mmCIF file of C-alpha atoms in Angstrom:
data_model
loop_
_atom_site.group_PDB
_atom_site.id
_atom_site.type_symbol
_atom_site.label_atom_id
_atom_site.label_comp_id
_atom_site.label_asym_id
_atom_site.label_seq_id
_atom_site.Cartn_x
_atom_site.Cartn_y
_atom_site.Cartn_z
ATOM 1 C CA UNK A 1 30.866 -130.027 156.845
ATOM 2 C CA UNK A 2 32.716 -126.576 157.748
ATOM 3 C CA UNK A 3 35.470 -128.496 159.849
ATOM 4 C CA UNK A 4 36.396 -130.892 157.046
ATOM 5 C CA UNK A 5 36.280 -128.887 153.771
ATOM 6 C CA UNK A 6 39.548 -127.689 151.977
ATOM 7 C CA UNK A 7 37.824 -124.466 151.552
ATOM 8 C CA UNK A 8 37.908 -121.403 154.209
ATOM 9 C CA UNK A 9 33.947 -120.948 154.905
ATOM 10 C CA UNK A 10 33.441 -117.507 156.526
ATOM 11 C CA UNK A 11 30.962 -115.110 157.817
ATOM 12 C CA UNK A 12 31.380 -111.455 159.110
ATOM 13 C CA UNK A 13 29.031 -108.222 160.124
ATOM 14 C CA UNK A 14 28.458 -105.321 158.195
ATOM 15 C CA UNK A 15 31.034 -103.614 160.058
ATOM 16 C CA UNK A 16 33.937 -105.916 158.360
ATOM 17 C CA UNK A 17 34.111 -108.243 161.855
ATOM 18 C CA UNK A 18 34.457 -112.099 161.519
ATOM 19 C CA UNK A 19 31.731 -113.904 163.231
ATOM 20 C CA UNK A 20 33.023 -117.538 162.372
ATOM 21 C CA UNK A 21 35.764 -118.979 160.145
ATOM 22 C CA UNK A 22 36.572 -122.768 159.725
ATOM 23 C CA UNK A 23 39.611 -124.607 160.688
ATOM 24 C CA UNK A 24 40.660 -124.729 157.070
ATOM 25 C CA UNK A 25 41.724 -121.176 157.735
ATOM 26 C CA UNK A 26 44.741 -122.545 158.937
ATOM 27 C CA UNK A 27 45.787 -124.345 156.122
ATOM 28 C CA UNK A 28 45.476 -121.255 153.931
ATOM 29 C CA UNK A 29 46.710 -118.565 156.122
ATOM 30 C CA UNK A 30 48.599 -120.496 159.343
ATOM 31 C CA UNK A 31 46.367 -118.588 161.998
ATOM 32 C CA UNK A 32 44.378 -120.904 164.002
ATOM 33 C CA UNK A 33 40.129 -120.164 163.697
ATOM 34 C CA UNK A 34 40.483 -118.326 167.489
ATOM 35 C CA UNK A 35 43.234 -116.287 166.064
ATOM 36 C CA UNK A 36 41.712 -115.257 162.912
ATOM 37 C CA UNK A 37 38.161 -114.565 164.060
ATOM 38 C CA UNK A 38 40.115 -111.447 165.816
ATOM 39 C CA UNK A 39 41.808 -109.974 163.031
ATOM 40 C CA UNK A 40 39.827 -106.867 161.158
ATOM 41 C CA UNK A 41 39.543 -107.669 157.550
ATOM 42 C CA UNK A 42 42.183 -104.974 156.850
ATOM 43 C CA UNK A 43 45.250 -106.767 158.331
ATOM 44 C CA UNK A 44 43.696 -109.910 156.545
ATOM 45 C CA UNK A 45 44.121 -109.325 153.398
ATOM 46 C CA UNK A 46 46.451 -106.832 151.359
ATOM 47 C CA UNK A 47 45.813 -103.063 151.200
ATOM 48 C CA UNK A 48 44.411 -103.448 147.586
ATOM 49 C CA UNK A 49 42.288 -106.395 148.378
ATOM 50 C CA UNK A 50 40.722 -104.486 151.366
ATOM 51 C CA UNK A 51 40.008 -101.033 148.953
ATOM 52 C CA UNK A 52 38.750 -103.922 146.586
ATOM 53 C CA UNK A 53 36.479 -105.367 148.902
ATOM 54 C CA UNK A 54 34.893 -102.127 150.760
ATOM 55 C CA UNK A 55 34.132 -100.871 147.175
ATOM 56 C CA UNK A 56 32.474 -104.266 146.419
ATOM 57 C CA UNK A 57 30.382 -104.085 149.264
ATOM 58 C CA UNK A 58 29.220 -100.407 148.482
ATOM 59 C CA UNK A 59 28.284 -101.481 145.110
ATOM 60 C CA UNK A 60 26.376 -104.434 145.879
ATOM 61 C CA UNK A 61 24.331 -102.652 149.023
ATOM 62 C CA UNK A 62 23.013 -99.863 146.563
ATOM 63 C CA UNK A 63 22.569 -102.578 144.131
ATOM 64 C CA UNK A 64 19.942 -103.994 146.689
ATOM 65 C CA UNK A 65 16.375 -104.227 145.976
ATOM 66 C CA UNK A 66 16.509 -102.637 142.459
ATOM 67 C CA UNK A 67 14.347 -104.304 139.847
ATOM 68 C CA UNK A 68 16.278 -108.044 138.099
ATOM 69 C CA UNK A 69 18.395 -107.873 141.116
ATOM 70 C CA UNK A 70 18.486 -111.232 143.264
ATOM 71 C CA UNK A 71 18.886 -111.133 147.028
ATOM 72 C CA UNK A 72 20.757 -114.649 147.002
ATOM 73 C CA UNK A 73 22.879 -113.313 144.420
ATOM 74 C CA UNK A 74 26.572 -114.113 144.655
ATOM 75 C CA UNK A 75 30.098 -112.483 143.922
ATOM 76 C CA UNK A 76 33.524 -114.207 143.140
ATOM 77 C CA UNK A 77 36.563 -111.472 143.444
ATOM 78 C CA UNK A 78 39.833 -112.741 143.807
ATOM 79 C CA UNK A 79 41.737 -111.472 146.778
ATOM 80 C CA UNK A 80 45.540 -111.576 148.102
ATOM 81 C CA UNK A 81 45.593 -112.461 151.431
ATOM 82 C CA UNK A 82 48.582 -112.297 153.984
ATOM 83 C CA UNK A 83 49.642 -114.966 155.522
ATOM 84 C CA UNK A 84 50.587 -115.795 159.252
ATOM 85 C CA UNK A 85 54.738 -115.763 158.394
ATOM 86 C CA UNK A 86 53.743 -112.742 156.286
ATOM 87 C CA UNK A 87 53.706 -114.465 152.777
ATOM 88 C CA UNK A 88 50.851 -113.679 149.824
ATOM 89 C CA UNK A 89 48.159 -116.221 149.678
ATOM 90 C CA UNK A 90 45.806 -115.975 146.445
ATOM 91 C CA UNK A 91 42.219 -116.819 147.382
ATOM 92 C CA UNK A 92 38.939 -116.780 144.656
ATOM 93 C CA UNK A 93 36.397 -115.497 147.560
ATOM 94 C CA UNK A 94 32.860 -116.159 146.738
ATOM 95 C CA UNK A 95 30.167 -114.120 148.773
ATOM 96 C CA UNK A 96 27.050 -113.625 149.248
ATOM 97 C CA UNK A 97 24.745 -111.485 151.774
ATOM 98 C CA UNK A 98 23.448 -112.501 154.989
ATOM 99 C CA UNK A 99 19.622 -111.523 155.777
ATOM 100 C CA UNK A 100 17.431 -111.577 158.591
ATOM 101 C CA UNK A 101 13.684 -112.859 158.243
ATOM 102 C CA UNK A 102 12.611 -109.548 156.980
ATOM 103 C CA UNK A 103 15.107 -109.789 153.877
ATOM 104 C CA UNK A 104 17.112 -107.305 155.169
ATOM 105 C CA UNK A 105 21.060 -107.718 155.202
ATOM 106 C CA UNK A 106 23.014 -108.837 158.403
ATOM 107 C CA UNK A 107 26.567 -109.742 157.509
ATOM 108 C CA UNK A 108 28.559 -111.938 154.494
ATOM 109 C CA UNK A 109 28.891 -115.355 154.261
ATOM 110 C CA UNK A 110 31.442 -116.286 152.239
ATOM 111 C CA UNK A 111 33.436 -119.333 150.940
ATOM 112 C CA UNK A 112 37.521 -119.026 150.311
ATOM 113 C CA UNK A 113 39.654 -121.345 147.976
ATOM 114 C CA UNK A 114 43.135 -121.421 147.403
ATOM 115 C CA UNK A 115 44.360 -120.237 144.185
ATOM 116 C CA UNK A 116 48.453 -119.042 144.879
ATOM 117 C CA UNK A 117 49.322 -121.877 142.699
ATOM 118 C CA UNK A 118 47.342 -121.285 139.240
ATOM 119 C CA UNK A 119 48.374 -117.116 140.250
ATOM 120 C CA UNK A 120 51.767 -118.215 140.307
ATOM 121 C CA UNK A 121 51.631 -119.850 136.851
ATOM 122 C CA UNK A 122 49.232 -117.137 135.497
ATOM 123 C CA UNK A 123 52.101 -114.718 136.093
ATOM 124 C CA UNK A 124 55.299 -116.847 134.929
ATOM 125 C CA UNK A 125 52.894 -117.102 131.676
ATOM 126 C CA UNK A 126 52.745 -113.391 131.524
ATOM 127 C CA UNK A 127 56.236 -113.097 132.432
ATOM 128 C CA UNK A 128 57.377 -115.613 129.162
ATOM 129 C CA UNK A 129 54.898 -113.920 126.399
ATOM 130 C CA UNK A 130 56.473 -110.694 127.256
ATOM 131 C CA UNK A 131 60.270 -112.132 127.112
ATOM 132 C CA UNK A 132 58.856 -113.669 123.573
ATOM 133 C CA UNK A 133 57.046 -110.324 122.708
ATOM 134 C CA UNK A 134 60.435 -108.406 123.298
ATOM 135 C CA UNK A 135 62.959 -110.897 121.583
ATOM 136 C CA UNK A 136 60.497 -111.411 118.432
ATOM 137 C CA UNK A 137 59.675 -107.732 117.960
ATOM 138 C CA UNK A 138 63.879 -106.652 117.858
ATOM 139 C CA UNK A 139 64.646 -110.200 115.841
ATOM 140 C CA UNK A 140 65.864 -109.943 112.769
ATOM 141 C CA UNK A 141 64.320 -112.928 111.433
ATOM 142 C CA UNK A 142 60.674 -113.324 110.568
ATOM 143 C CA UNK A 143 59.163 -114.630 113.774
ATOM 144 C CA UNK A 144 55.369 -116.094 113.541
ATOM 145 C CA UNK A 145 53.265 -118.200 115.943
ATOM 146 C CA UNK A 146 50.550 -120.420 114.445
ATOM 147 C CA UNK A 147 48.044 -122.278 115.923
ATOM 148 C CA UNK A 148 47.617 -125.523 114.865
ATOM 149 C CA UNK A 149 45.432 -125.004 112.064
ATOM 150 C CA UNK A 150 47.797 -123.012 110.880
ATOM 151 C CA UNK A 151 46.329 -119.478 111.897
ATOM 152 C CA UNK A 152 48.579 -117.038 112.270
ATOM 153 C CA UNK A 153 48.764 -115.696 115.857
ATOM 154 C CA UNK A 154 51.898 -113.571 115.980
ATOM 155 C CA UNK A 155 53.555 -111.660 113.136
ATOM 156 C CA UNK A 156 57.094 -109.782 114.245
ATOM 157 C CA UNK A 157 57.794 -106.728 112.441
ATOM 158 C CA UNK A 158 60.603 -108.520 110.393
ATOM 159 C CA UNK A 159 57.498 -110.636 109.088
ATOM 160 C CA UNK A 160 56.527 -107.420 108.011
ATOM 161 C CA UNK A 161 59.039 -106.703 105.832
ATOM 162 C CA UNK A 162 59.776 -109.845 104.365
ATOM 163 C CA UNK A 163 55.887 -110.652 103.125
ATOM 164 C CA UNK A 164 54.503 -106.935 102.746
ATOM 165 C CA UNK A 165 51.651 -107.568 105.473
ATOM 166 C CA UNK A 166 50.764 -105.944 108.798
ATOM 167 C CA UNK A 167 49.980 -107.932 111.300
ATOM 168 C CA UNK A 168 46.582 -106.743 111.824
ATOM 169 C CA UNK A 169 46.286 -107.244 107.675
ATOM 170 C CA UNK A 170 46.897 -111.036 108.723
ATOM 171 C CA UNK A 171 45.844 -112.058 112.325
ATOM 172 C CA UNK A 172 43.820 -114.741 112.410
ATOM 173 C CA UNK A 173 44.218 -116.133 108.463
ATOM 174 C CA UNK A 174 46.008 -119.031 107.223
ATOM 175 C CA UNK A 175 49.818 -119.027 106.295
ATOM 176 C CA UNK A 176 48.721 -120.722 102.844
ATOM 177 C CA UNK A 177 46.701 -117.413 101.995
ATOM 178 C CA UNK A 178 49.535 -114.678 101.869
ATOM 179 C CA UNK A 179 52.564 -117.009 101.133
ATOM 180 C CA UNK A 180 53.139 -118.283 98.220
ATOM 181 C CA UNK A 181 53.636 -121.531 97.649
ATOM 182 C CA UNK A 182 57.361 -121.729 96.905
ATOM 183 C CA UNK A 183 58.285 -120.649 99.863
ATOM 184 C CA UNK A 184 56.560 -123.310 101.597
ATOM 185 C CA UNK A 185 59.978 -125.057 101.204
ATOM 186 C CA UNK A 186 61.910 -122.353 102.065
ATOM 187 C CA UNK A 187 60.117 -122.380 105.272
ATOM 188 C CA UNK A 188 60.226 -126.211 106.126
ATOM 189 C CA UNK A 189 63.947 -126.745 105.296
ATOM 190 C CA UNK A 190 64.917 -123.791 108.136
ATOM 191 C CA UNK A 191 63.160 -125.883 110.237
ATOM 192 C CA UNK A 192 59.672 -124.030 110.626
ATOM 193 C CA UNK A 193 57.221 -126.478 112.403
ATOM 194 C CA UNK A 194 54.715 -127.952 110.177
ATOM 195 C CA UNK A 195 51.190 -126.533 109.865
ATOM 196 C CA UNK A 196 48.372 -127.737 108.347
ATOM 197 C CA UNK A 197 47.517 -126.400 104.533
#
């Protein structure tokens, strides 16, 4: 099952060492199992993810054997690994402890998929809402984004102005409640796109 899953399954010590990797490692970071198994965690991933992941690991051992707390228990981080030509790979890590017969903790076993791609649009989505954020906020115009019942979801300071509301006074309410009717007109001959009323 390890050698034909898409997935990276894992497991390493308590001192951070890899004990076994799959050959999907390759796939996601270019290093054969062999070489990988021989790289500390540290030159794995970034500098962040590593800080991320020894602070995850303290938490979770002093979280051990308190009342409600499971011992199969899992955790999904997201962590940006480096590549074998030295390019970021995005991988949601799930992980979970190890234990010998006596319950007591051993090493990680975890399970690594690929997520560069859905990072990559999570961050050109960013990237446009802020490029709208900026142009509607120094706009002239009245700028607002509705959903499509009509809910107002973003009210430029020029909207402002124009109807008398702040956007917090509005967020969330229909256009139909704070404009009045006749401007309804107004709105769809300048080429607003239709709501529902």
């Amino acid at each position: 099952l390890a050698k034909n899953v898409i997935d990276v399954i894992w497991t390493m010590d308590m001192e951070q060492h890899f004990t076994y990797v799959s050959s999907s490692i390759q796939k996601l970071c270019g290093y054969t199992p062999e070489e990988f198994i021989k790289m500390p965690l540290e030159k794995a991933v970034t500098s962040e993810s590593y800080e991320k992941v020894l602070q995850i690991i303290m938490e979770e051992i002093a979280r051990d054997g308190e009342p409600d707390v499971l011992a199969d228990r899992s955790k999904i981080i997201e962590l940006e690994h480096i590549s074998k030509e030295g390019s970021m790979v995005w991988g949601e890590v799930t992980t979970s402890f190890l234990r010998d017969k006596d319950g007591l903790i051993t090493g990680i076993i975890g399970i690594t998929r690929d997520i560069t791609l859905r990072k990559q649009a999570e961050d050109a989505l960013r990237e446009s809402e802020e490029k709208f954020r900026i142009i509607s906020t120094f706009a002239l115009d009245a700028v607002i984004l509705m959903d499509e019942e009509g809910k107002v979801e973003s009210w430029n300071p020029a909207a402002e102005t124009m109807f008398g509301h702040t956007f917090d006074e509005i967020r969330g309410k229909k256009i139909h409640d704070f404009i009045m009717p006749e401007h309804y007109r107004t709105m769809f001959e300048q080429g607003y796109k239709r709501f529902h009323i």
